[in-house]
PDB file of C-alpha atoms in Angstrom:
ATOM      1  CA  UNK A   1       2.676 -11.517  -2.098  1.00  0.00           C
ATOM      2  CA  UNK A   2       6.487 -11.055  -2.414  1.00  0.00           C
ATOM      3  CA  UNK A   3       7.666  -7.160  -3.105  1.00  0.00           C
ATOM      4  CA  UNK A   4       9.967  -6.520  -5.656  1.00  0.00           C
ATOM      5  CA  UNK A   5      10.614  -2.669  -5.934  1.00  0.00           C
ATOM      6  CA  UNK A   6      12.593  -1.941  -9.047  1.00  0.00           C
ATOM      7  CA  UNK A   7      13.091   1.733  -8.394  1.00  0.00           C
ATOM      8  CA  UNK A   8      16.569   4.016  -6.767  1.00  0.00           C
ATOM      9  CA  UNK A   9      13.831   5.225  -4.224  1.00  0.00           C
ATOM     10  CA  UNK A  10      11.725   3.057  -2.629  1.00  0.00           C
ATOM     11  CA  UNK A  11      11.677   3.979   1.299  1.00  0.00           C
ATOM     12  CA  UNK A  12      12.539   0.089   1.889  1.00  0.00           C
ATOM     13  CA  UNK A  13      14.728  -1.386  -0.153  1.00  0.00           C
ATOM     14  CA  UNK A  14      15.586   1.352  -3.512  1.00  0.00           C
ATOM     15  CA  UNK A  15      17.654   0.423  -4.887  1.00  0.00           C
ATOM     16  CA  UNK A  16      18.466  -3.290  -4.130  1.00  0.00           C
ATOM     17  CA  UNK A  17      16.651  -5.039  -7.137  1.00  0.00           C
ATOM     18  CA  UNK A  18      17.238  -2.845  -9.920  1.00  0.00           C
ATOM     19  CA  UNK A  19      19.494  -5.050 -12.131  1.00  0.00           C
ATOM     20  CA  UNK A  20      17.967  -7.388 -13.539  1.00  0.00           C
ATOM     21  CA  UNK A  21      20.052 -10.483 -12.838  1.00  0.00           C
ATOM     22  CA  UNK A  22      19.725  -9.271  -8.871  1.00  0.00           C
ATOM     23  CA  UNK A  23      15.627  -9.081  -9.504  1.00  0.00           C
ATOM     24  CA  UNK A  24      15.591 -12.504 -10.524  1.00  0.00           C
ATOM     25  CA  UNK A  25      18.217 -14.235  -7.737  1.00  0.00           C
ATOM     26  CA  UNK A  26      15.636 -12.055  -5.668  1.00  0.00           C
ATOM     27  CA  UNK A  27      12.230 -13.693  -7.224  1.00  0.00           C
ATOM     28  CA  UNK A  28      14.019 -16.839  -6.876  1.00  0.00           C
ATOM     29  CA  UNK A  29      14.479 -16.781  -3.692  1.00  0.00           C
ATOM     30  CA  UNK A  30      10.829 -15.056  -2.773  1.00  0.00           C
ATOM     31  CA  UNK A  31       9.469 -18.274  -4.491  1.00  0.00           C
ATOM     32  CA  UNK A  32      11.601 -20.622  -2.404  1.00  0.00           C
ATOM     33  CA  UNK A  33      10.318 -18.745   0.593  1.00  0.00           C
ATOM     34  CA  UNK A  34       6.967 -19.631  -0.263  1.00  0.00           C
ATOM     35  CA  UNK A  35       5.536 -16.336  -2.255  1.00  0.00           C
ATOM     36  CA  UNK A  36       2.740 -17.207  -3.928  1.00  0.00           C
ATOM     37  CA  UNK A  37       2.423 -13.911  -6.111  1.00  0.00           C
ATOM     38  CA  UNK A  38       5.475 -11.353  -6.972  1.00  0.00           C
ATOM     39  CA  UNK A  39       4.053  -7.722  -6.806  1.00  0.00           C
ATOM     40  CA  UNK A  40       6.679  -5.470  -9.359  1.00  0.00           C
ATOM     41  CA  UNK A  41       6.804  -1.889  -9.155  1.00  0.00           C
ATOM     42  CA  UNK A  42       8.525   0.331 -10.334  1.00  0.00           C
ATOM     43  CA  UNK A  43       7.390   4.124  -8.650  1.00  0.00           C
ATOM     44  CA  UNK A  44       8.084   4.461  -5.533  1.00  0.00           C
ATOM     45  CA  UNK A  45       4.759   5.044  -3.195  1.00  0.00           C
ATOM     46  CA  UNK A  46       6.676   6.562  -0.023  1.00  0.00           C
ATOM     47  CA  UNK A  47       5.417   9.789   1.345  1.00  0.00           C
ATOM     48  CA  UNK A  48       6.309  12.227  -1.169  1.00  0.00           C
ATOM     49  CA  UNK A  49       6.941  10.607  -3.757  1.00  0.00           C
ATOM     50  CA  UNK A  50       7.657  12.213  -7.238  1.00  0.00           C
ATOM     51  CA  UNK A  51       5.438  10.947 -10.140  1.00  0.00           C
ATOM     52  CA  UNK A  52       7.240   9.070 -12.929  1.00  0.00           C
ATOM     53  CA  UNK A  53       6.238   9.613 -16.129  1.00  0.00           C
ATOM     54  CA  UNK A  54       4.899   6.875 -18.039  1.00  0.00           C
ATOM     55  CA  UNK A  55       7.515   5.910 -20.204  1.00  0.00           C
ATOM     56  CA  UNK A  56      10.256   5.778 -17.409  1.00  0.00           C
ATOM     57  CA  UNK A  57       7.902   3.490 -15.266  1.00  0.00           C
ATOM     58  CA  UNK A  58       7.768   1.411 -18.297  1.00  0.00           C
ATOM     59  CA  UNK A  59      10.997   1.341 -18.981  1.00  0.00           C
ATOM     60  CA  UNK A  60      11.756   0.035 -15.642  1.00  0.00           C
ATOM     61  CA  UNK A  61       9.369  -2.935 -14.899  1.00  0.00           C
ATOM     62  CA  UNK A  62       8.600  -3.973 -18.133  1.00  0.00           C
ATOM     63  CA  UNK A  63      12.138  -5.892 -18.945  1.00  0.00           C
ATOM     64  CA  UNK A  64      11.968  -7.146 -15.437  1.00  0.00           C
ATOM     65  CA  UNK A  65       8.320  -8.447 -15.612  1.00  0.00           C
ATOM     66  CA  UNK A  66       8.970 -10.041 -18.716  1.00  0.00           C
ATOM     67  CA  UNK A  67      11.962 -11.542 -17.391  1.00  0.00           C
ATOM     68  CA  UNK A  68      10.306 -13.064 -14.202  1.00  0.00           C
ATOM     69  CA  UNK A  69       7.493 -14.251 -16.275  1.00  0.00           C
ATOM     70  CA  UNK A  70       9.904 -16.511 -18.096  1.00  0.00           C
ATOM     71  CA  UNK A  71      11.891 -18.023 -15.514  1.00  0.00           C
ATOM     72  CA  UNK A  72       9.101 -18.277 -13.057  1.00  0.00           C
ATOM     73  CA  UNK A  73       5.636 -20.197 -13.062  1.00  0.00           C
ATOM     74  CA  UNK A  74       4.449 -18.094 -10.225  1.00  0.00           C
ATOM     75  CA  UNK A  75       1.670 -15.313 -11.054  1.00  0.00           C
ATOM     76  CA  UNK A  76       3.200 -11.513 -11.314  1.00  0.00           C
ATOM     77  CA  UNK A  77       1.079  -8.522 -10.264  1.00  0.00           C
ATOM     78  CA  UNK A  78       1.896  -4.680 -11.840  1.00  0.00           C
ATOM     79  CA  UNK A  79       2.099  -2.258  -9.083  1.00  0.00           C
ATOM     80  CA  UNK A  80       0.674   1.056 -10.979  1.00  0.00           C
ATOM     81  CA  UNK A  81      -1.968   3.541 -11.381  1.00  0.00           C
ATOM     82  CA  UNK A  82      -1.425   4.337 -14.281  1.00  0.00           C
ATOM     83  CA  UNK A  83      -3.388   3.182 -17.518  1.00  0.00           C
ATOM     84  CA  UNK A  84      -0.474   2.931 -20.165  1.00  0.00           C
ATOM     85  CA  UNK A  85       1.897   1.027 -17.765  1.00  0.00           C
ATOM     86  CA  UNK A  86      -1.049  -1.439 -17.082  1.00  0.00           C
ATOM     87  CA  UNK A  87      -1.902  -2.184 -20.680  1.00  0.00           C
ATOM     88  CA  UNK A  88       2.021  -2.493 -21.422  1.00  0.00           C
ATOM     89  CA  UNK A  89       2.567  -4.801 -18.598  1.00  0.00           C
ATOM     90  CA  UNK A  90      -1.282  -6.690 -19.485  1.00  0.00           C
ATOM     91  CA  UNK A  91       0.694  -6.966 -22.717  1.00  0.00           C
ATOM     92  CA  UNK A  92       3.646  -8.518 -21.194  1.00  0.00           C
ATOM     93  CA  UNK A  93       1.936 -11.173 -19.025  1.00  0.00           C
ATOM     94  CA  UNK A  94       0.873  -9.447 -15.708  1.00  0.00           C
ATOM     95  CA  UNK A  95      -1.453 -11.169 -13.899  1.00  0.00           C
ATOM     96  CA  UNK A  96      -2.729  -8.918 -11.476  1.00  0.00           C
ATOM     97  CA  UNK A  97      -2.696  -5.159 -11.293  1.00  0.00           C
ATOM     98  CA  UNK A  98      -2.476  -3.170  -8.301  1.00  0.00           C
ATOM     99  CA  UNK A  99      -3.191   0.055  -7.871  1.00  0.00           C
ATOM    100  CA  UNK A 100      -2.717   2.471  -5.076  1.00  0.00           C
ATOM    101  CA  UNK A 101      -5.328   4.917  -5.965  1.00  0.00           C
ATOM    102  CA  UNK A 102      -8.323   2.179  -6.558  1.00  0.00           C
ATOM    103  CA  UNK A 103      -9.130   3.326 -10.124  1.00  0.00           C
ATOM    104  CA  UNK A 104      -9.332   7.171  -9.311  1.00  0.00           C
ATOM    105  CA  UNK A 105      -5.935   8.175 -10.498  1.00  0.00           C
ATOM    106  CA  UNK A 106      -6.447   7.745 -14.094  1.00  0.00           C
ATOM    107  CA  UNK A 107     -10.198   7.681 -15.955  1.00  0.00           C
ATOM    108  CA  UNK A 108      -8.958   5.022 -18.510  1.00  0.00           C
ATOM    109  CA  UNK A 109      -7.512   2.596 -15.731  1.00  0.00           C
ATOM    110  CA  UNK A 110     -10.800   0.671 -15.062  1.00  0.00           C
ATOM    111  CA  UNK A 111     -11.148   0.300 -18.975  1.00  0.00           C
ATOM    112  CA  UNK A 112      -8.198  -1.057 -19.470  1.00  0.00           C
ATOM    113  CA  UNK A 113      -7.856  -3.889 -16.827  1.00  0.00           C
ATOM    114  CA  UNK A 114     -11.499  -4.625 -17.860  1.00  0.00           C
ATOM    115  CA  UNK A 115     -10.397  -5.390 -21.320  1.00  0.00           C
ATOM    116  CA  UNK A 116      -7.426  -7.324 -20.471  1.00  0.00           C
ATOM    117  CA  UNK A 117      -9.380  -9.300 -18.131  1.00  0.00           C
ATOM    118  CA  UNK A 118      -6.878  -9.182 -15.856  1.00  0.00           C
ATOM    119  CA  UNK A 119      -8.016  -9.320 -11.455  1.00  0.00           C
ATOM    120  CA  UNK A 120      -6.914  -5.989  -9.679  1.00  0.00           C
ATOM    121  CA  UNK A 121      -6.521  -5.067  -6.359  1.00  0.00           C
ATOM    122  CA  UNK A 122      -7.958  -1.903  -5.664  1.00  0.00           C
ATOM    123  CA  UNK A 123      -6.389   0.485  -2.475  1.00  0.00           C
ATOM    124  CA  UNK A 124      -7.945   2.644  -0.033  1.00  0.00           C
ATOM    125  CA  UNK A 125      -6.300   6.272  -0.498  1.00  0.00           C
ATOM    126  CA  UNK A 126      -7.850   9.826  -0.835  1.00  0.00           C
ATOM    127  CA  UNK A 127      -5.699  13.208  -0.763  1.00  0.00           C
ATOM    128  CA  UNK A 128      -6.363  14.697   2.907  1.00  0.00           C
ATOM    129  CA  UNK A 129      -6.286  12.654   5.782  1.00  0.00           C
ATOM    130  CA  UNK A 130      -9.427  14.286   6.934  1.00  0.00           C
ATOM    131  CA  UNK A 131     -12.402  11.888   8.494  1.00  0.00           C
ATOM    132  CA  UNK A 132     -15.594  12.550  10.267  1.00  0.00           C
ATOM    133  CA  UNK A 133     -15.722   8.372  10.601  1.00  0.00           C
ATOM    134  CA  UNK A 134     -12.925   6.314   9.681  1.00  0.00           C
ATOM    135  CA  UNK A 135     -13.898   3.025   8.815  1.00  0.00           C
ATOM    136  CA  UNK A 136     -16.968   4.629   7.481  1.00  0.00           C
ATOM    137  CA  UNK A 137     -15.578   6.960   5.181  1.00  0.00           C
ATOM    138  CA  UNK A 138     -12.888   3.924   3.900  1.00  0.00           C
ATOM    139  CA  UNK A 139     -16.225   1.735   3.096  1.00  0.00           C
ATOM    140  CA  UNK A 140     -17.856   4.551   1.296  1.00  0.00           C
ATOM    141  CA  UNK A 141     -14.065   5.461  -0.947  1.00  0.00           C
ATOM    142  CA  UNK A 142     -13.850   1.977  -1.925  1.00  0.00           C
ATOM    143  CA  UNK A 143     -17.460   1.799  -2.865  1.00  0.00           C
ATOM    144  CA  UNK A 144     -16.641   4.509  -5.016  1.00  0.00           C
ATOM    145  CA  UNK A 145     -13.664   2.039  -6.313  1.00  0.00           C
ATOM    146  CA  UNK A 146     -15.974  -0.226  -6.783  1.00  0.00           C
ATOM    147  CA  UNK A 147     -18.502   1.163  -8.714  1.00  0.00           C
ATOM    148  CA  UNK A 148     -15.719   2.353 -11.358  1.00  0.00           C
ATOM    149  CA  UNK A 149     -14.754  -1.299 -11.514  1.00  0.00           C
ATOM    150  CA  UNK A 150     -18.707  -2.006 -11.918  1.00  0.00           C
ATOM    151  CA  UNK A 151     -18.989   0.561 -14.783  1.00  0.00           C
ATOM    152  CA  UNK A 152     -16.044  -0.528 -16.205  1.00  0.00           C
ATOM    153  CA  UNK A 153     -17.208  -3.859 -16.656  1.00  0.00           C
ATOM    154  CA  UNK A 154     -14.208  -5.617 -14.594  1.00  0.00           C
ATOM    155  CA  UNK A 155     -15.600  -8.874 -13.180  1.00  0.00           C
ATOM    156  CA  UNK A 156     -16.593  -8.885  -9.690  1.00  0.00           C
ATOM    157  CA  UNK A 157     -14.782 -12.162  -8.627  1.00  0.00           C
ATOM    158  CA  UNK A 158     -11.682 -10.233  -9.924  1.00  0.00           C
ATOM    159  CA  UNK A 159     -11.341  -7.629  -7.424  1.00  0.00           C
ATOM    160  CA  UNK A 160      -9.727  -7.354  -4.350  1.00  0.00           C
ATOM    161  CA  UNK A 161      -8.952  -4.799  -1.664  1.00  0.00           C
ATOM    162  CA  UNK A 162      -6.483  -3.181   0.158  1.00  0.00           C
ATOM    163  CA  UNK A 163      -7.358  -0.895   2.966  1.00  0.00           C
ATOM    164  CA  UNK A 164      -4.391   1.277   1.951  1.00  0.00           C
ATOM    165  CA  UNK A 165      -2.377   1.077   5.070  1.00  0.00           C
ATOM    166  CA  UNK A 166       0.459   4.217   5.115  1.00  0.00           C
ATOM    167  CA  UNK A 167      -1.686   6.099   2.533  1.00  0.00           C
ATOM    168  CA  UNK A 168      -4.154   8.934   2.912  1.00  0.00           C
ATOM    169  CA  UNK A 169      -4.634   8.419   7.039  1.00  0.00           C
ATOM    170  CA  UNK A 170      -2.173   9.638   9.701  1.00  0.00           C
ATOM    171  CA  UNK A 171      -0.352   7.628  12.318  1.00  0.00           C
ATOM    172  CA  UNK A 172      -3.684   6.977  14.501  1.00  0.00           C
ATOM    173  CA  UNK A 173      -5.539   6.420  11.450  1.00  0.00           C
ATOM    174  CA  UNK A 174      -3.630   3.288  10.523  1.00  0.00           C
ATOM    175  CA  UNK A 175      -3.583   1.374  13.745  1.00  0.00           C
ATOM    176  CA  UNK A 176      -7.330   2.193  14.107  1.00  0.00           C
ATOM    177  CA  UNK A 177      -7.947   0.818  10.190  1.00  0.00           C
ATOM    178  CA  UNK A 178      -5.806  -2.472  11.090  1.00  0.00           C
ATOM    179  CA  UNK A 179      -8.228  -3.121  14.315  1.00  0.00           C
ATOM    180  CA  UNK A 180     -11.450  -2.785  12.140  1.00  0.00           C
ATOM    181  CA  UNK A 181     -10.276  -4.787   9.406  1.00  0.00           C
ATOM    182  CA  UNK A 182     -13.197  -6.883   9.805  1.00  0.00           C
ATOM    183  CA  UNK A 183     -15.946  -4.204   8.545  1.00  0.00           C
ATOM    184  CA  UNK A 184     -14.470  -4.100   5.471  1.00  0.00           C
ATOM    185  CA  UNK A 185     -15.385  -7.723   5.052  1.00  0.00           C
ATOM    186  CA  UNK A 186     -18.766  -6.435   4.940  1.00  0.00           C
ATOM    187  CA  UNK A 187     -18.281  -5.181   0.906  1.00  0.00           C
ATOM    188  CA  UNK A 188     -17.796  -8.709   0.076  1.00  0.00           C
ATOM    189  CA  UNK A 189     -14.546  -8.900  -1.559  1.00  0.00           C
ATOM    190  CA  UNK A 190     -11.140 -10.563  -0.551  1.00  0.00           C
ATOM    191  CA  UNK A 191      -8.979  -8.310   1.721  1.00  0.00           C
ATOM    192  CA  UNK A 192      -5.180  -7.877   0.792  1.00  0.00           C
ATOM    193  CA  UNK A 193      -2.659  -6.322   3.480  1.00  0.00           C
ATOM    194  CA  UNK A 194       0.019  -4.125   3.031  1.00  0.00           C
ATOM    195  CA  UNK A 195       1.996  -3.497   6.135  1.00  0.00           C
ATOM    196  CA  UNK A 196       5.305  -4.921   5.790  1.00  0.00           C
ATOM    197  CA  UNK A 197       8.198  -2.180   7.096  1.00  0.00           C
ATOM    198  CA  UNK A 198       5.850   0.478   7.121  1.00  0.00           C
ATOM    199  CA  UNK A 199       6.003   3.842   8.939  1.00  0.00           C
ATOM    200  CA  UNK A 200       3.194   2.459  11.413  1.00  0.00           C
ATOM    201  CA  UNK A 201       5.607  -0.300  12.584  1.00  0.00           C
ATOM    202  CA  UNK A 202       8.067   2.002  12.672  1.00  0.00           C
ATOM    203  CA  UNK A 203       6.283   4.598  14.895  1.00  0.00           C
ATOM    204  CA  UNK A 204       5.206   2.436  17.216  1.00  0.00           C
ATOM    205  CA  UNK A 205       7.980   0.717  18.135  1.00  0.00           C
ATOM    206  CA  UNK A 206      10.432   3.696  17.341  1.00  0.00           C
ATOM    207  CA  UNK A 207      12.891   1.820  15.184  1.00  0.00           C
ATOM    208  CA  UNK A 208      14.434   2.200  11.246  1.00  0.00           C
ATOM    209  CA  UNK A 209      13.347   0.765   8.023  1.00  0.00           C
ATOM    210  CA  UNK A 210      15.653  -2.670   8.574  1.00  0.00           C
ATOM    211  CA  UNK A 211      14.222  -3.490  12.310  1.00  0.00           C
ATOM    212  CA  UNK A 212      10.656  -3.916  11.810  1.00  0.00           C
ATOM    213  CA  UNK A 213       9.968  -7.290  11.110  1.00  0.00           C
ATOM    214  CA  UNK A 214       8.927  -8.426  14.625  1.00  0.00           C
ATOM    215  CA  UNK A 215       6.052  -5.171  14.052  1.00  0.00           C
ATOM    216  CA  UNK A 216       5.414  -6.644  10.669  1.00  0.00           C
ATOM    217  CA  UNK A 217       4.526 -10.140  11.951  1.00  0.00           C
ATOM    218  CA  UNK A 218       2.140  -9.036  14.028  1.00  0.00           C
ATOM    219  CA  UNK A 219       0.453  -6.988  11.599  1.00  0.00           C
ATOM    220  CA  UNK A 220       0.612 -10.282   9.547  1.00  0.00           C
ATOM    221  CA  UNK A 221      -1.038 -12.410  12.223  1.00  0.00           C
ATOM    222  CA  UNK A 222      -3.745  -9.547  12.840  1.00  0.00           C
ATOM    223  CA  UNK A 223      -4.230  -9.627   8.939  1.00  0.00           C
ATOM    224  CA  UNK A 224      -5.084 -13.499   8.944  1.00  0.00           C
ATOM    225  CA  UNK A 225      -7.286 -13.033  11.994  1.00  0.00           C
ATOM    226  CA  UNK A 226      -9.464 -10.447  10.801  1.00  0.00           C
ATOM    227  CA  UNK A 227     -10.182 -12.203   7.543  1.00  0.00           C
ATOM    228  CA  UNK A 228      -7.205 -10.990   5.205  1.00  0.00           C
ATOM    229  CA  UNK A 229      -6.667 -13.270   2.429  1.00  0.00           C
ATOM    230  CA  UNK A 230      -3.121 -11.574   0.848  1.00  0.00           C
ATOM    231  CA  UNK A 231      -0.486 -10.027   2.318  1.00  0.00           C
ATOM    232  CA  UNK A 232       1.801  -7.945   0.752  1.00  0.00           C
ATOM    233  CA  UNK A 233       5.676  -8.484   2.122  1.00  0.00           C
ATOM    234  CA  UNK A 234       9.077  -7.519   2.140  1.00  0.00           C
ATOM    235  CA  UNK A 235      10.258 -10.710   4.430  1.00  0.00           C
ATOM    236  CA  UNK A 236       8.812 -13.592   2.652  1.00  0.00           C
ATOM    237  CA  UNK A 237       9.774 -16.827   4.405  1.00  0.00           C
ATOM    238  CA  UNK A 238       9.322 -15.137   8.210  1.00  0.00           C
ATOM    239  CA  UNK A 239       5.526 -14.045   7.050  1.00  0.00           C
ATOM    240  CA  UNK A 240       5.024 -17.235   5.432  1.00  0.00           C
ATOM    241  CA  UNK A 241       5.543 -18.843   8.534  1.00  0.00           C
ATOM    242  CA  UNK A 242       3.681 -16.370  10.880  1.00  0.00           C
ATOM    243  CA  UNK A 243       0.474 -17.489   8.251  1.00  0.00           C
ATOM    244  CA  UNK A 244       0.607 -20.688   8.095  1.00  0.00           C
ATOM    245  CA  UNK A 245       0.998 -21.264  12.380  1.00  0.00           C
ATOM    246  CA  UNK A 246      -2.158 -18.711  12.721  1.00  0.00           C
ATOM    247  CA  UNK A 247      -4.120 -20.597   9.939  1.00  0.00           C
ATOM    248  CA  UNK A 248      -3.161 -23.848  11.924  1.00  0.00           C
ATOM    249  CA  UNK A 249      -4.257 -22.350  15.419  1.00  0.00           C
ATOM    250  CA  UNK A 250      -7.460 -20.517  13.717  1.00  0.00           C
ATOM    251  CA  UNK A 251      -8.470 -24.311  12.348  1.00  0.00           C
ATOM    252  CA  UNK A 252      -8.043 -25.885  15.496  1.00  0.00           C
TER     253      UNK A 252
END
């Protein structure tokens, strides 16, 4: 899954893709690289972030999600929690929507990717970054994810989910949810991760936003090995090729 941020803020890359014709040399080359999904958003998720209101976040990825859709035969996935911005970019040929808060940000979320019958990927991410048990408490959120889908009526073979790496857990958190990856197999539903440039690479190894690909790699590789079906990246054709060696080694 290729990133396109079409925001002035993200903590990656704001900025970089907000004209249009840029976006699309972007996508272009994403697809080239070997992205098999483009992932658009347009609010910025970094830690403290301010909350667009609906109509800007429309405003933004709805011209260039309508755009890519035309040019490109590769699937696009909304990046949003929010209900109105899914159902206007359902409307405008998303494929996928993602959302960061799995369903709990907004009541009429569920309903509306249920009757669009559109897959979603639902996150891991909760307010405090209090836990008596990790992994535990992760499995029991998404349940809770889960369950709105159920209610909803979104189809079970259209879900996936996303641990939520960078969101709701503290430094120590993270690396400890990237080692247990595997237990989250246990709910049964396609894993997609998102740690591409993220703070955890960055903490780590003590280096900026635009030196963290080695970090990200590895989180890639770990991803693959632990079961992870998508990941979600900033470097497409470096990632692509971290996959497909581990597949190759892992089928040995």
């Amino acid at each position: 899954m290729g990133i396109l941020n079409v925001t002035p803020d993200s903590f990656s890359d704001g900025g970089k893709w907000n004209d249009r014709d840029r976006a699309l040399r972007h996508v272009e080359e994403m697809v080239e690289e070997g992205a098999d999904i483009i992932d658009i958003g347009g609010e910025s998720t970094r830690p403290g972030y301010t909350v667009l209101p609906e109509e800007e976040e429309i405003a933004r990825v709805l011209p260039v999600l309508e755009a890519v859709k035309a040019a490109f035969d590769v699937p696009v996935s909304l990046d949003t929690c929010k209900s109105r911005v899914a159902s206007a970019g359902i409307e405008a040929g998303a494929d996928l929507i993602n959302d960061i808060w799995g369903l709990k940000y907004d009541a009429e979320m569920a309903g509306v990717i249920a009757a669009g019958g559109v897959p979603c990927c639902l996150m891991h991410n909760r307010k405090k970054t209090e836990y008596r048990s990790l992994v535990s408490d992760m499995t029991a959120d998404l349940r809770e994810s889960l369950d709105l889908a159920r209610k909803a009526g979104i189809r079970q073979d259209s879900i996936i989910l996303d641990p939520g790496i960078g969101f709701g857990k503290m430094y120590e958190h993270n690396l400890e949810a990237l080692n247990h990856l595997e237990e989250l197999e246990s709910l049964g539903y396609p894993l997609l991760l998102g740690c591409s440039r993220k703070s955890v690479v960055g903490l780590t190894l003590d280096l900026p936003v635009d030196q963290r690909l080695e970090g990200t790699l590895v989180t890639t590789v770990f991803g693959v090995m632990k079961g992870c079906m998508f990941v979600r990246v900033h470097d497409v054709k470096a990632n692509v090729r971290a996959v497909k060696m581990t597949e190759a080694i892992l089928r040995a």
